[in-house]
Amino acid sequence: MTNKIFLSESEAPTHWYNVVADMPNPPTPPLGPDGQPIGPDALAAIFPEALIEQEMSAERWIPIPEAVQEALRIWRPTPLIRARRLEQALGTPARIYYKNESVSPAGSHKLNTAVAQAYYNQQAGIRRLATETGAGQWGCSLALAGQLFGIEVRVYMVKVSYHQKPYRRSLMQTWGAEVFASPTEMTASGRKLLALDPDSPGSLGAAISEAVEEAAGRADTNYALGSVLNHVLLHQTVIGLEAKKQLEMIGEYPDVVYAPCGGGSNFGGIAFPFFADKAAGREIELVAVEPTSCPTLTRGIYAYDFGDAIGLTPLTKMYTLGHDFMPPGIHAGGLRYHGDSALVSQLYHEGLLSAVAIPQLETFEAGVLFARSEGIVPAPESTHAIAAAIREARRCTESGEAKSLLLNLSGHGYFDMASYDAYFAGQLQNYDYPEAAIQAALSHLPLGR
Amino acid sequence: MTNKIFLSESEAPTHWYNVVADMPNPPTPPLGPDGQPIGPDALAAIFPEALIEQEMSAERWIPIPEAVQEALRIWRPTPLIRARRLEQALGTPARIYYKNESVSPAGSHKLNTAVAQAYYNQQAGIRRLATETGAGQWGCSLALAGQLFGIEVRVYMVKVSYHQKPYRRSLMQTWGAEVFASPTEMTASGRKLLALDPDSPGSLGAAISEAVEEAAGRADTNYALGSVLNHVLLHQTVIGLEAKKQLEMIGEYPDVVYAPCGGGSNFGGIAFPFFADKAAGREIELVAVEPTSCPTLTRGIYAYDFGDAIGLTPLTKMYTLGHDFMPPGIHAGGLRYHGDSALVSQLYHEGLLSAVAIPQLETFEAGVLFARSEGIVPAPESTHAIAAAIREARRCTESGEAKSLLLNLSGHGYFDMASYDAYFAGQLQNYDYPEAAIQAALSHLPLGR
């Protein structure tokens, strides 16, 4: 019995799929702080023209430049794997498949967009990229991508993570990036924050401010973001495009697709190519899985809000918990985002995508079961998709239905073993919010509800 | 241009290759402490019969049980990759290929033999396996293999590593193993060592004593070893068998094969299937790469010696630096072994294999160049093979020869980032020994020279 379905490099996607072409309604425009739509110019200080074009494009298929395809071939196509041992452990008639994005050298799907962004910046004559990173998945991906395309990378890493996750920092440095514990003395934003609190542990919001300030202030330097934006989701569609072909090779089509959802990039990446079929009338359920501790889609509202915590970005119409919502320090750091991709949000609002929120302990239980049956230790983010698929597989055990389930294993957990330690030591907990707390967090939306 | 050559699961090896069948002379027998050959019975207290048979077998092909093949299919066949970006970085006309054993869930080739050993022990009715681990690669592999075959695994982890490498410990626990910091109070060996020094940091020799004591004293418990023994090298030949097929698929055959060599299992695993061709007259060089800090093949002598530091094991004829040789705490912990596999030693002694020793700093330099060109951060052990291949590729640059080089990427370095940190911080050094020091270490051989 075959477990792994490989695509040859010659069968890899040559175009990205742009979901905008198949959406029933055009995307909502981003707005400036005054509530007026902004144009491409507003982004030109920190992004290259090619990426801004992709951000605004309605073309269904966008060619992947040959140099980007060549970089993707370092680890892509990624395997699609039938999780037979997990199925056996669950005693389910369901067929469970996972797309193994953990095989990228950076350990997650983030490298898919990092190589594309590094390439377009190189083509635009940019010599340096500045970015922020929290847990470090994105910083690592951009570090390696920068190395591949001859671009210097400077990463502002949230100070508390810089000290707690030293090996992600080492990894970025091994790939040649400069890494700074944010807030730093190097930017006005950093100095301002340090003046307020010399012992500040830093925050993603603060690190974004430092990176954007550096990019905006230097002609040779741009900014790169690892999720949320349309062009990032576009680059991630290689995941779903490959998975569709791989399932076709064995005469299979999924009933349900699951992916973890923080900013939305790995969910959009695997789900959008299947959405194209759904838009054409095919029955399929596409499920974004989020933590109950940051339940953006399941408990937030659909409104214009800032993308960052401080309010420096344009306003985006999205599901949000309020830009100053502060989720607890859960171990799936990549899912601790108050908002969501505009594209995912709009399709969810229109009832075309589903969402489910899962408590932390259930996700780790799922992660351990997966590790003990399939071998790979999943990233805490990825365990969310696994947990949701396990719920459905168990329902199939009861109903006898033999559903076909596809999940995105967005990354491995080999840099997250401290989280598993904490789980085994009984130090993790579930989080839930009374409705009043959610409503309070939503009271500061810049344009109201 | 294709970078990665995949084998489908249906093309995976169905038999292990036993090099004994093609050796010009029969293997030297293991001896008891009295200098007399020992029989299979001497091993029956701690190994199952099937593995003892393999240890003694002269059959060329040994079938891989279906259940072991199925476990191997979790991650095998592993990809063979053309290192085009490394070639470009070196400006070499050489073609460099690497067999990527780092894709195993445990992160290295060790899992190849772990699943086989767990299977045969399960078949023999054994319920528990005891083993030792230093850096943790082997302990992790046996933990996962035990989980897959329903066998409890107890790992005696050298105390200093237990505290220095907490994430390898977490990984073993995630896969369900019990892990103890050795020396423990649980065994007579451990209590004896703690009585001498309550703060003992432990050693591999001490951890072996504890694991063997537990296995010898309990009928339901056996012992498992991760390298050195004939059956371990046998199980590793899937590496070379796959690599040969993959190279054939693109009409390629290597001029030279490189692998890191500590106990000899990953070297034997990739080299022996090519040795079969060499024995049949084909020209190929098979190079074991070791650290200058533990130069077993290049500076040791060929003599009978103990396999462990304390002298509990049978005597094996092998290249050795003396069983009480204490190499410095280099970062390629898997290569810190005073002896070598009997099979590798005998073939090397007969001039059929080559060896080279490389200083630590050159190996890290090679590892960083590899990480920055090919993406994957190699384990410090694997960097030895990379460094040796780079030396040859550079010679090709000068000579204009377009040699075909194959190396074994035995594992990834994502749990070894502290070593890379130390390298970047300038804290690593090279080690070399005056000849007198080597000769002194060789003065305690149990049967003399």
CSV table of C-alpha atoms in Angstrom, one decimal, chain A residues 1-10 66-67 70-77 81 85 88 98 103-107 144 147-149 164 166-177 367-368 371-377 412-415 417-418 420-421 424, chain B residues 1-10 66-67 70-77 81 85 88 98 103-107 144 147-149 164 166-177 367-368 371-377 412-415 417-418 420-421 424:
chain,number,residue,atom,x,y,z
A,1,MET,CA,0.0,0.0,0.0
A,2,THR,CA,1.4,3.4,-1.0
A,3,ASN,CA,1.6,6.0,1.7
A,4,LYS,CA,3.4,8.9,0.0
A,5,ILE,CA,2.4,10.5,-3.3
A,6,PHE,CA,5.2,12.3,-4.9
A,7,LEU,CA,5.0,14.8,-7.9
A,8,SER,CA,8.0,15.1,-10.1
A,9,GLU,CA,9.6,18.5,-10.4
A,10,SER,CA,8.3,18.7,-14.0
A,66,GLU,CA,11.5,30.6,-13.6
A,67,ALA,CA,14.0,31.7,-10.9
A,70,GLU,CA,14.0,26.9,-9.4
A,71,ALA,CA,14.2,28.0,-5.8
A,72,LEU,CA,11.0,26.2,-4.9
A,73,ARG,CA,12.5,23.0,-6.5
A,74,ILE,CA,15.0,22.9,-3.6
A,75,TRP,CA,12.2,21.2,-1.6
A,76,ARG,CA,9.1,21.2,-3.7
A,77,PRO,CA,6.9,19.5,-4.8
A,81,ILE,CA,0.9,11.4,2.6
A,85,ARG,CA,-1.3,4.7,10.9
A,88,GLN,CA,-5.7,2.8,12.3
A,98,TYR,CA,-1.7,15.3,4.8
A,103,VAL,CA,9.9,19.3,4.5
A,104,SER,CA,11.0,22.8,3.6
A,105,PRO,CA,14.5,23.5,4.9
A,106,ALA,CA,13.0,26.3,7.0
A,107,GLY,CA,10.5,23.8,8.4
A,144,LEU,CA,17.1,31.6,3.7
A,147,GLN,CA,20.6,34.1,1.1
A,148,LEU,CA,19.3,32.3,-2.1
A,149,PHE,CA,18.7,35.6,-3.9
A,164,GLN,CA,13.4,31.9,24.8
A,166,PRO,CA,17.7,30.9,20.8
A,167,TYR,CA,17.9,28.1,18.2
A,168,ARG,CA,15.5,29.8,15.7
A,169,ARG,CA,17.9,32.8,16.1
A,170,SER,CA,20.9,30.6,15.4
A,171,LEU,CA,19.1,29.2,12.3
A,172,MET,CA,18.6,32.7,10.9
A,173,GLN,CA,22.2,33.5,11.6
A,174,THR,CA,23.4,30.3,9.9
A,175,TRP,CA,21.5,31.4,6.8
A,176,GLY,CA,23.3,34.8,7.0
A,177,ALA,CA,20.7,37.1,8.5
A,367,GLY,CA,-0.2,16.4,18.0
A,368,VAL,CA,1.1,13.7,20.3
A,371,ALA,CA,3.7,12.0,16.3
A,372,ARG,CA,3.2,8.6,17.8
A,373,SER,CA,1.4,7.2,14.7
A,374,GLU,CA,2.9,9.1,11.7
A,375,GLY,CA,6.3,9.9,13.2
A,376,ILE,CA,6.5,13.6,12.5
A,377,VAL,CA,6.1,15.9,15.4
A,412,HIS,CA,7.2,20.6,12.0
A,413,GLY,CA,7.6,21.1,15.7
A,414,TYR,CA,11.2,20.3,16.2
A,415,PHE,CA,11.9,23.9,17.3
A,417,MET,CA,9.7,20.9,21.8
A,418,ALA,CA,9.5,23.2,24.9
A,420,TYR,CA,5.5,19.7,24.2
A,421,ASP,CA,7.5,19.6,27.4
A,424,PHE,CA,3.5,16.8,29.3
B,1,MET,CA,16.8,20.9,-14.5
B,2,THR,CA,15.9,18.2,-12.1
B,3,ASN,CA,17.3,18.5,-8.6
B,4,LYS,CA,15.6,15.7,-6.7
B,5,ILE,CA,15.4,12.1,-7.7
B,6,PHE,CA,12.6,10.2,-6.0
B,7,LEU,CA,12.0,6.5,-5.9
B,8,SER,CA,8.4,5.3,-5.6
B,9,GLU,CA,7.6,3.1,-2.6
B,10,SER,CA,7.2,0.2,-5.0
B,66,GLU,CA,7.0,-6.8,5.2
B,67,ALA,CA,6.2,-5.1,8.6
B,70,GLU,CA,5.9,-0.8,5.9
B,71,ALA,CA,7.5,1.1,8.7
B,72,LEU,CA,10.4,2.2,6.4
B,73,ARG,CA,7.7,3.5,4.0
B,74,ILE,CA,6.8,6.2,6.6
B,75,TRP,CA,9.7,8.2,5.2
B,76,ARG,CA,11.5,6.1,2.7
B,77,PRO,CA,12.7,6.0,-0.1
B,81,ILE,CA,19.5,15.4,-4.5
B,85,ARG,CA,23.7,25.4,-5.8
B,88,GLN,CA,27.7,26.8,-8.4
B,98,TYR,CA,23.6,13.8,-1.6
B,103,VAL,CA,14.0,13.4,6.2
B,104,SER,CA,13.4,10.6,8.6
B,105,PRO,CA,11.0,11.8,11.4
B,106,ALA,CA,13.8,11.2,13.9
B,107,GLY,CA,16.1,13.4,11.8
B,144,LEU,CA,9.8,6.2,17.7
B,147,GLN,CA,6.2,3.3,19.6
B,148,LEU,CA,5.5,1.9,16.1
B,149,PHE,CA,5.9,-1.7,17.2
B,164,GLN,CA,22.4,20.3,27.7
B,166,PRO,CA,16.6,19.0,26.6
B,167,TYR,CA,14.8,19.0,23.3
B,168,ARG,CA,16.1,15.6,22.2
B,169,ARG,CA,14.8,14.4,25.6
B,170,SER,CA,11.4,16.0,24.9
B,171,LEU,CA,11.4,14.3,21.5
B,172,MET,CA,11.9,10.9,23.0
B,173,GLN,CA,9.2,11.5,25.6
B,174,THR,CA,6.8,12.8,22.9
B,175,TRP,CA,7.4,9.4,21.2
B,176,GLY,CA,6.5,7.7,24.5
B,177,ALA,CA,10.0,6.6,25.8
B,367,GLY,CA,28.2,22.9,6.9
B,368,VAL,CA,27.5,26.6,6.7
B,371,ALA,CA,23.2,25.4,4.5
B,372,ARG,CA,23.5,28.7,2.6
B,373,SER,CA,23.4,27.0,-0.8
B,374,GLU,CA,21.2,23.9,-0.4
B,375,GLY,CA,19.0,25.1,2.5
B,376,ILE,CA,19.3,22.2,4.8
B,377,VAL,CA,21.4,22.7,7.9
B,412,HIS,CA,19.9,17.4,9.9
B,413,GLY,CA,21.3,19.8,12.5
B,414,TYR,CA,18.1,21.4,13.7
B,415,PHE,CA,18.8,20.0,17.2
B,417,MET,CA,22.0,24.7,16.6
B,418,ALA,CA,24.0,25.3,19.8
B,420,TYR,CA,26.6,26.4,15.1
B,421,ASP,CA,26.2,29.2,17.7
B,424,PHE,CA,29.9,31.6,14.8
